[in-house]
Amino acid sequence: MSENIKLFDISKCTGCRGCQLACKQWNQLRAKQTRMRGTYQNPPDLQPNTYLIMRFQEVEDSKGLRWYYRHQACMHCSDAACVKVCPSGALYYSAFNTVGLSHEKCIACKECVSACPFDIPRFDERTDKIYKCDMCESRIANNLEPACVKACPTGALKWGDKDRLVKAAYKRAKELGDGAYVYGDKFVDGTHLVYVLQEKPGMYAALPKSPSVPLSIVLWKDVLKPLSILAAGGVLAGSFFHYIIHGPKTPDEDTSTKTEGGE
Ligand code: SF4
Ligand code: SF4
Ligand code: SF4
């Protein structure tokens, strides 16, 4: 099976928010009433009932006035901090190399919320569960593109073979020139949402410049935990060999003497 990714080309996005709505529809996420805050971005952030938002930014500098619309959802990291810290297996790598979420297994520990370098999972106090984009696993399992990609009218979102789309992303960045940037293929072992940005990542709100799995998680999961398992294995092996060499331990003879009538 080929490995697929979702590619978002910011230069082709008109900010229509068709993808945001399609995500809500496909995942049957009820909308909550919001109020006008003087910005196009609505709702203000990802929420348990909003797995995808279009981030809107108005930038004015020596290059003039520009609007950026960034498609923000789970990046589906190949080396996912959320999967590393999840103690219950609720977050998992799917057969499609994306990061799935099983609500039944979520024990509400919220470890993934603090671990994710992209600030994606959202916790719902009402249901005591975590929520995030699952790359429309039920659709891709049936050879359909994710709902957001299907809805995009401009071709800003594409779904397809990883090698082909990463190559297309670099070609597009070259065409755009002047600081255009491919974001996602170079960290956390590659993400399954890759961006073609028109500027360096530092220009975009809520987009980390060089995201990585937090060091404390790497140390615990990849170094200390295997060592502690090794140590526990050593103790077990030691007990086993002691048993083979010395045989079972017999109870010490009772040397105490009881005197009649005594206590
Ligand atoms: S973006 Fe965050 S929630 Fe999504 S796979 Fe990566 S670590 Fe997990
Ligand atoms: S892949 Fe599916 S769940 Fe993820 S943002 Fe797109 S529509 Fe929403
Ligand atoms: S549907 Fe396409 S053009 Fe519209 S906001 Fe989403 S990515 Fe941009």
mmCIF file of C-alpha atoms and ligand atoms in Angstrom:
data_model
loop_
_atom_site.group_PDB
_atom_site.id
_atom_site.type_symbol
_atom_site.label_atom_id
_atom_site.label_comp_id
_atom_site.label_asym_id
_atom_site.label_seq_id
_atom_site.Cartn_x
_atom_site.Cartn_y
_atom_site.Cartn_z
ATOM 1 C CA MET A 1 0.000 0.000 0.000
ATOM 2 C CA SER A 2 1.421 3.410 -0.907
ATOM 3 C CA GLU A 3 1.863 5.996 1.848
ATOM 4 C CA ASN A 4 -0.388 9.005 1.318
ATOM 5 C CA ILE A 5 -0.202 12.556 2.663
ATOM 6 C CA LYS A 6 -2.383 15.661 2.572
ATOM 7 C CA LEU A 7 -0.714 18.650 0.902
ATOM 8 C CA PHE A 8 -1.848 22.210 1.599
ATOM 9 C CA ASP A 9 -0.598 24.902 -0.773
ATOM 10 C CA ILE A 10 -1.226 28.222 0.945
ATOM 11 C CA SER A 11 -0.771 30.152 -2.314
ATOM 12 C CA LYS A 12 -3.891 28.497 -3.796
ATOM 13 C CA CYS A 13 -6.148 28.980 -0.772
ATOM 14 C CA THR A 14 -8.924 31.575 -0.989
ATOM 15 C CA GLY A 15 -9.988 31.149 2.636
ATOM 16 C CA CYS A 16 -13.458 29.935 1.632
ATOM 17 C CA ARG A 17 -13.539 27.576 4.662
ATOM 18 C CA GLY A 18 -15.203 24.813 2.635
ATOM 19 C CA CYS A 19 -12.708 22.370 4.202
ATOM 20 C CA GLN A 20 -13.621 23.496 7.733
ATOM 21 C CA LEU A 21 -17.321 22.965 7.052
ATOM 22 C CA ALA A 22 -16.783 19.607 5.306
ATOM 23 C CA CYS A 23 -14.850 18.383 8.360
ATOM 24 C CA LYS A 24 -17.770 19.321 10.614
ATOM 25 C CA GLN A 25 -20.278 17.651 8.305
ATOM 26 C CA TRP A 26 -18.393 14.391 7.795
ATOM 27 C CA ASN A 27 -17.590 14.024 11.496
ATOM 28 C CA GLN A 28 -21.089 15.182 12.526
ATOM 29 C CA LEU A 29 -19.700 17.883 14.817
ATOM 30 C CA ARG A 30 -22.357 20.289 16.011
ATOM 31 C CA ALA A 31 -21.483 23.950 15.659
ATOM 32 C CA LYS A 32 -21.657 26.279 18.647
ATOM 33 C CA GLN A 33 -22.779 29.867 18.270
ATOM 34 C CA THR A 34 -19.817 32.267 18.109
ATOM 35 C CA ARG A 35 -19.663 36.043 18.180
ATOM 36 C CA MET A 36 -18.028 38.531 15.849
ATOM 37 C CA ARG A 37 -14.517 39.314 17.130
ATOM 38 C CA GLY A 38 -13.393 41.563 14.301
ATOM 39 C CA THR A 39 -11.495 38.786 12.499
ATOM 40 C CA TYR A 40 -12.302 36.365 9.711
ATOM 41 C CA GLN A 41 -11.062 33.461 11.862
ATOM 42 C CA ASN A 42 -14.016 31.723 13.447
ATOM 43 C CA PRO A 43 -14.129 29.883 15.845
ATOM 44 C CA PRO A 44 -11.048 31.403 17.509
ATOM 45 C CA ASP A 45 -9.243 28.068 17.980
ATOM 46 C CA LEU A 46 -9.482 24.303 17.598
ATOM 47 C CA GLN A 47 -12.128 22.859 19.894
ATOM 48 C CA PRO A 48 -13.416 19.396 20.814
ATOM 49 C CA ASN A 49 -16.118 19.972 18.178
ATOM 50 C CA THR A 50 -13.750 21.597 15.627
ATOM 51 C CA TYR A 51 -10.947 19.349 14.350
ATOM 52 C CA LEU A 52 -9.886 21.795 11.642
ATOM 53 C CA ILE A 53 -9.815 25.571 11.466
ATOM 54 C CA MET A 54 -8.653 28.001 8.864
ATOM 55 C CA ARG A 55 -6.275 30.354 10.685
ATOM 56 C CA PHE A 56 -6.542 33.867 9.368
ATOM 57 C CA GLN A 57 -3.779 36.468 9.608
ATOM 58 C CA GLU A 58 -3.483 39.976 8.269
ATOM 59 C CA VAL A 59 0.164 40.997 7.846
ATOM 60 C CA GLU A 60 1.406 44.457 6.896
ATOM 61 C CA ASP A 61 5.123 45.167 6.452
ATOM 62 C CA SER A 62 7.559 46.504 3.841
ATOM 63 C CA LYS A 63 6.118 44.009 1.323
ATOM 64 C CA GLY A 64 2.674 45.551 1.781
ATOM 65 C CA LEU A 65 -0.599 44.126 3.115
ATOM 66 C CA ARG A 66 -1.150 40.357 2.869
ATOM 67 C CA TRP A 67 -3.705 37.863 4.090
ATOM 68 C CA TYR A 68 -2.721 34.340 5.083
ATOM 69 C CA TYR A 69 -5.163 31.476 5.453
ATOM 70 C CA ARG A 70 -3.629 28.384 7.031
ATOM 71 C CA HIS A 71 -5.386 25.028 7.197
ATOM 72 C CA GLN A 72 -4.708 23.831 10.770
ATOM 73 C CA ALA A 73 -5.449 20.268 11.880
ATOM 74 C CA CYS A 74 -3.536 17.269 13.219
ATOM 75 C CA MET A 75 -0.229 16.883 11.349
ATOM 76 C CA HIS A 76 -0.238 13.061 11.681
ATOM 77 C CA CYS A 77 3.424 12.865 12.693
ATOM 78 C CA SER A 78 5.392 9.713 11.839
ATOM 79 C CA ASP A 79 7.110 10.053 15.232
ATOM 80 C CA ALA A 80 4.067 11.227 17.184
ATOM 81 C CA ALA A 81 4.556 12.544 20.719
ATOM 82 C CA CYS A 82 0.869 11.900 21.448
ATOM 83 C CA VAL A 83 1.166 8.192 20.596
ATOM 84 C CA LYS A 84 4.386 7.955 22.653
ATOM 85 C CA VAL A 85 2.772 9.295 25.829
ATOM 86 C CA CYS A 86 -0.714 7.746 25.538
ATOM 87 C CA PRO A 87 -0.825 5.060 28.257
ATOM 88 C CA SER A 88 -4.062 3.409 27.127
ATOM 89 C CA GLY A 89 -3.456 2.940 23.397
ATOM 90 C CA ALA A 90 -6.261 5.391 22.572
ATOM 91 C CA LEU A 91 -3.903 7.175 20.157
ATOM 92 C CA TYR A 92 -2.368 4.821 17.631
ATOM 93 C CA TYR A 93 -0.655 4.574 14.226
ATOM 94 C CA SER A 94 -3.251 3.461 11.697
ATOM 95 C CA ALA A 95 -2.669 1.102 8.789
ATOM 96 C CA PHE A 96 -2.430 4.263 6.648
ATOM 97 C CA ASN A 97 0.494 5.751 8.654
ATOM 98 C CA THR A 98 -1.823 8.393 10.099
ATOM 99 C CA VAL A 99 -2.577 8.859 13.809
ATOM 100 C CA GLY A 100 -5.982 7.513 14.808
ATOM 101 C CA LEU A 101 -7.947 7.984 18.015
ATOM 102 C CA SER A 102 -10.183 5.481 19.774
ATOM 103 C CA HIS A 103 -12.482 7.382 22.138
ATOM 104 C CA GLU A 104 -13.505 4.216 23.984
ATOM 105 C CA LYS A 105 -9.902 3.730 25.157
ATOM 106 C CA CYS A 106 -9.271 7.362 26.199
ATOM 107 C CA ILE A 107 -8.867 7.583 29.994
ATOM 108 C CA ALA A 108 -8.766 11.412 30.089
ATOM 109 C CA CYS A 109 -5.182 11.657 31.405
ATOM 110 C CA LYS A 110 -4.549 14.609 28.984
ATOM 111 C CA GLU A 111 -0.888 13.578 28.483
ATOM 112 C CA CYS A 112 -1.263 14.064 24.716
ATOM 113 C CA VAL A 113 -2.449 17.662 25.191
ATOM 114 C CA SER A 114 0.828 18.720 26.800
ATOM 115 C CA ALA A 115 3.014 16.474 24.597
ATOM 116 C CA CYS A 116 1.835 17.537 21.120
ATOM 117 C CA PRO A 117 4.328 20.035 19.627
ATOM 118 C CA PHE A 118 1.563 21.424 17.387
ATOM 119 C CA ASP A 119 -1.041 21.992 20.150
ATOM 120 C CA ILE A 120 -3.694 19.869 18.451
ATOM 121 C CA PRO A 121 -5.638 17.559 20.818
ATOM 122 C CA ARG A 122 -8.565 19.182 22.620
ATOM 123 C CA PHE A 123 -10.129 17.866 25.818
ATOM 124 C CA ASP A 124 -13.885 17.934 26.363
ATOM 125 C CA GLU A 125 -14.844 18.262 30.048
ATOM 126 C CA ARG A 126 -18.377 17.170 29.205
ATOM 127 C CA THR A 127 -17.451 13.772 27.769
ATOM 128 C CA ASP A 128 -14.062 13.365 29.517
ATOM 129 C CA LYS A 129 -12.424 12.521 26.168
ATOM 130 C CA ILE A 130 -9.837 13.886 23.745
ATOM 131 C CA TYR A 131 -10.750 14.962 20.205
ATOM 132 C CA LYS A 132 -8.709 15.608 17.040
ATOM 133 C CA CYS A 133 -8.662 15.004 13.275
ATOM 134 C CA ASP A 134 -8.196 11.324 12.335
ATOM 135 C CA MET A 135 -7.521 12.111 8.652
ATOM 136 C CA CYS A 136 -11.006 10.761 7.954
ATOM 137 C CA GLU A 137 -9.838 7.199 8.595
ATOM 138 C CA SER A 138 -13.229 5.769 7.629
ATOM 139 C CA ARG A 139 -12.953 7.476 4.234
ATOM 140 C CA ILE A 140 -9.333 6.667 3.407
ATOM 141 C CA ALA A 141 -9.971 3.031 4.413
ATOM 142 C CA ASN A 142 -12.474 3.016 1.555
ATOM 143 C CA ASN A 143 -10.134 4.652 -0.968
ATOM 144 C CA LEU A 144 -11.796 8.039 -0.584
ATOM 145 C CA GLU A 145 -9.908 11.271 -0.017
ATOM 146 C CA PRO A 146 -10.419 13.076 3.327
ATOM 147 C CA ALA A 147 -13.610 15.168 3.427
ATOM 148 C CA CYS A 148 -11.677 18.464 3.614
ATOM 149 C CA VAL A 149 -9.703 17.625 0.464
ATOM 150 C CA LYS A 150 -12.865 16.567 -1.365
ATOM 151 C CA ALA A 151 -14.472 19.928 -0.550
ATOM 152 C CA CYS A 152 -11.588 22.204 -1.586
ATOM 153 C CA PRO A 153 -12.625 24.047 -4.788
ATOM 154 C CA THR A 154 -9.217 25.501 -5.695
ATOM 155 C CA GLY A 155 -6.828 22.553 -5.466
ATOM 156 C CA ALA A 156 -5.120 24.064 -2.401
ATOM 157 C CA LEU A 157 -5.628 20.692 -0.687
ATOM 158 C CA LYS A 158 -4.483 17.462 -2.295
ATOM 159 C CA TRP A 159 -4.378 13.851 -1.107
ATOM 160 C CA GLY A 160 -2.038 11.310 -2.663
ATOM 161 C CA ASP A 161 1.232 9.420 -2.750
ATOM 162 C CA LYS A 162 3.768 10.884 -0.320
ATOM 163 C CA ASP A 163 6.796 10.856 -2.645
ATOM 164 C CA ARG A 164 4.831 12.366 -5.518
ATOM 165 C CA LEU A 165 3.260 15.133 -3.405
ATOM 166 C CA VAL A 166 6.478 16.036 -1.559
ATOM 167 C CA LYS A 167 8.188 16.358 -4.946
ATOM 168 C CA ALA A 168 5.271 18.493 -6.192
ATOM 169 C CA ALA A 169 5.543 20.648 -3.041
ATOM 170 C CA TYR A 170 9.227 21.448 -3.692
ATOM 171 C CA LYS A 171 8.477 22.197 -7.351
ATOM 172 C CA ARG A 172 5.691 24.568 -6.291
ATOM 173 C CA ALA A 173 7.901 26.287 -3.691
ATOM 174 C CA LYS A 174 10.523 26.848 -6.400
ATOM 175 C CA GLU A 175 7.896 28.353 -8.702
ATOM 176 C CA LEU A 176 6.710 30.675 -5.912
ATOM 177 C CA GLY A 177 10.312 31.667 -5.126
ATOM 178 C CA ASP A 178 11.077 34.529 -2.745
ATOM 179 C CA GLY A 179 11.087 32.699 0.621
ATOM 180 C CA ALA A 180 8.501 29.975 -0.207
ATOM 181 C CA TYR A 181 8.985 27.006 2.072
ATOM 182 C CA VAL A 182 8.004 23.323 2.313
ATOM 183 C CA TYR A 183 7.009 22.529 5.879
ATOM 184 C CA GLY A 184 6.489 19.092 7.452
ATOM 185 C CA ASP A 185 8.643 16.546 5.639
ATOM 186 C CA LYS A 186 11.808 17.255 7.662
ATOM 187 C CA PHE A 187 10.804 16.866 11.320
ATOM 188 C CA VAL A 188 9.119 14.284 13.612
ATOM 189 C CA ASP A 189 10.132 11.765 10.911
ATOM 190 C CA GLY A 190 7.795 13.527 8.491
ATOM 191 C CA THR A 191 4.213 14.674 8.917
ATOM 192 C CA HIS A 192 1.232 13.498 6.857
ATOM 193 C CA LEU A 193 -0.019 17.061 6.456
ATOM 194 C CA VAL A 194 2.629 18.970 4.512
ATOM 195 C CA TYR A 195 2.453 22.693 3.729
ATOM 196 C CA VAL A 196 3.747 24.836 0.901
ATOM 197 C CA LEU A 197 4.118 28.176 2.693
ATOM 198 C CA GLN A 198 4.732 31.496 0.984
ATOM 199 C CA GLU A 199 6.980 32.693 3.802
ATOM 200 C CA LYS A 200 9.225 31.155 6.464
ATOM 201 C CA PRO A 201 7.286 29.315 9.240
ATOM 202 C CA GLY A 202 8.011 32.060 11.793
ATOM 203 C CA MET A 203 5.570 34.330 9.916
ATOM 204 C CA TYR A 204 2.545 32.135 10.664
ATOM 205 C CA ALA A 205 0.657 32.249 13.943
ATOM 206 C CA ALA A 206 0.696 29.075 16.076
ATOM 207 C CA LEU A 207 3.108 27.278 13.730
ATOM 208 C CA PRO A 208 6.266 26.044 15.522
ATOM 209 C CA LYS A 209 9.513 26.724 13.603
ATOM 210 C CA SER A 210 11.159 23.377 14.379
ATOM 211 C CA PRO A 211 8.730 21.088 16.220
ATOM 212 C CA SER A 212 10.011 17.941 17.913
ATOM 213 C CA VAL A 213 8.979 15.342 20.450
ATOM 214 C CA PRO A 214 9.727 16.914 23.883
ATOM 215 C CA LEU A 215 13.080 15.715 25.305
ATOM 216 C CA SER A 216 11.483 14.532 28.566
ATOM 217 C CA ILE A 217 9.292 12.124 26.554
ATOM 218 C CA VAL A 218 12.230 10.853 24.478
ATOM 219 C CA LEU A 219 14.248 10.277 27.669
ATOM 220 C CA TRP A 220 11.414 8.445 29.420
ATOM 221 C CA LYS A 221 10.131 6.361 26.511
ATOM 222 C CA ASP A 222 13.310 5.627 24.561
ATOM 223 C CA VAL A 223 15.945 5.521 27.326
ATOM 224 C CA LEU A 224 14.666 5.149 30.915
ATOM 225 C CA LYS A 225 11.682 2.875 30.244
ATOM 226 C CA PRO A 226 13.653 0.281 28.197
ATOM 227 C CA LEU A 227 16.371 0.400 30.906
ATOM 228 C CA SER A 228 13.839 -0.192 33.678
ATOM 229 C CA ILE A 229 12.358 -3.114 31.697
ATOM 230 C CA LEU A 230 15.905 -4.448 31.228
ATOM 231 C CA ALA A 231 16.550 -4.112 34.964
ATOM 232 C CA ALA A 232 13.285 -5.881 35.826
ATOM 233 C CA GLY A 233 14.211 -8.597 33.289
ATOM 234 C CA GLY A 234 17.644 -8.923 34.984
ATOM 235 C CA VAL A 235 16.025 -9.477 38.387
ATOM 236 C CA LEU A 236 13.725 -12.145 36.930
ATOM 237 C CA ALA A 237 16.612 -13.850 35.092
ATOM 238 C CA GLY A 238 18.721 -13.790 38.302
ATOM 239 C CA SER A 239 15.908 -15.455 40.266
ATOM 240 C CA PHE A 240 15.489 -18.065 37.526
ATOM 241 C CA PHE A 241 19.190 -19.026 37.424
ATOM 242 C CA HIS A 242 19.336 -19.089 41.217
ATOM 243 C CA TYR A 243 16.440 -21.573 41.163
ATOM 244 C CA ILE A 244 18.172 -23.759 38.516
ATOM 245 C CA ILE A 245 21.495 -23.821 40.438
ATOM 246 C CA HIS A 246 20.321 -23.976 44.055
ATOM 247 C CA GLY A 247 16.849 -25.496 43.699
ATOM 248 C CA PRO A 248 13.760 -24.328 45.584
ATOM 249 C CA LYS A 249 14.236 -22.548 48.876
ATOM 250 C CA THR A 250 13.161 -24.738 51.796
ATOM 251 C CA PRO A 251 11.640 -23.157 54.890
ATOM 252 C CA ASP A 252 14.066 -22.707 57.804
ATOM 253 C CA GLU A 253 13.689 -25.322 60.483
ATOM 254 C CA ASP A 254 11.744 -24.042 63.461
ATOM 255 C CA THR A 255 14.350 -23.957 66.197
ATOM 256 C CA SER A 256 12.117 -22.389 68.768
ATOM 257 C CA THR A 257 11.137 -24.594 71.693
ATOM 258 C CA LYS A 258 7.910 -24.435 73.514
ATOM 259 C CA THR A 259 7.734 -25.142 77.153
ATOM 260 C CA GLU A 260 4.615 -26.735 78.465
ATOM 261 C CA GLY A 261 2.341 -24.303 80.052
ATOM 262 C CA GLY A 262 4.435 -21.420 78.779
ATOM 263 C CA GLU A 263 3.123 -18.689 76.442
HETATM 264 S S1 SF4 B 1 0.155 16.787 15.511
HETATM 265 FE FE1 SF4 B 1 0.021 16.335 17.704
HETATM 266 S S2 SF4 B 1 -1.888 15.165 17.870
HETATM 267 FE FE2 SF4 B 1 -1.301 15.122 15.698
HETATM 268 S S3 SF4 B 1 -0.039 13.253 15.461
HETATM 269 FE FE3 SF4 B 1 1.398 14.945 15.862
HETATM 270 S S4 SF4 B 1 1.670 14.850 18.096
HETATM 271 FE FE4 SF4 B 1 -0.197 13.695 17.653
HETATM 272 S S1 SF4 B 2 -8.921 14.843 7.289
HETATM 273 FE FE1 SF4 B 2 -11.091 14.651 7.896
HETATM 274 S S2 SF4 B 2 -11.066 14.874 10.117
HETATM 275 FE FE2 SF4 B 2 -9.092 15.664 9.354
HETATM 276 S S3 SF4 B 2 -9.378 17.842 9.030
HETATM 277 FE FE3 SF4 B 2 -9.837 16.871 7.080
HETATM 278 S S4 SF4 B 2 -12.051 16.521 7.157
HETATM 279 FE FE4 SF4 B 2 -11.400 16.918 9.241
HETATM 280 S S1 SF4 B 3 -11.464 24.583 1.055
HETATM 281 FE FE1 SF4 B 3 -9.464 24.916 0.050
HETATM 282 S S2 SF4 B 3 -9.542 27.070 -0.620
HETATM 283 FE FE2 SF4 B 3 -11.196 26.807 0.876
HETATM 284 S S3 SF4 B 3 -10.252 27.404 2.844
HETATM 285 FE FE3 SF4 B 3 -10.002 25.173 2.661
HETATM 286 S S4 SF4 B 3 -7.976 24.913 1.730
HETATM 287 FE FE4 SF4 B 3 -8.574 27.064 1.398
#
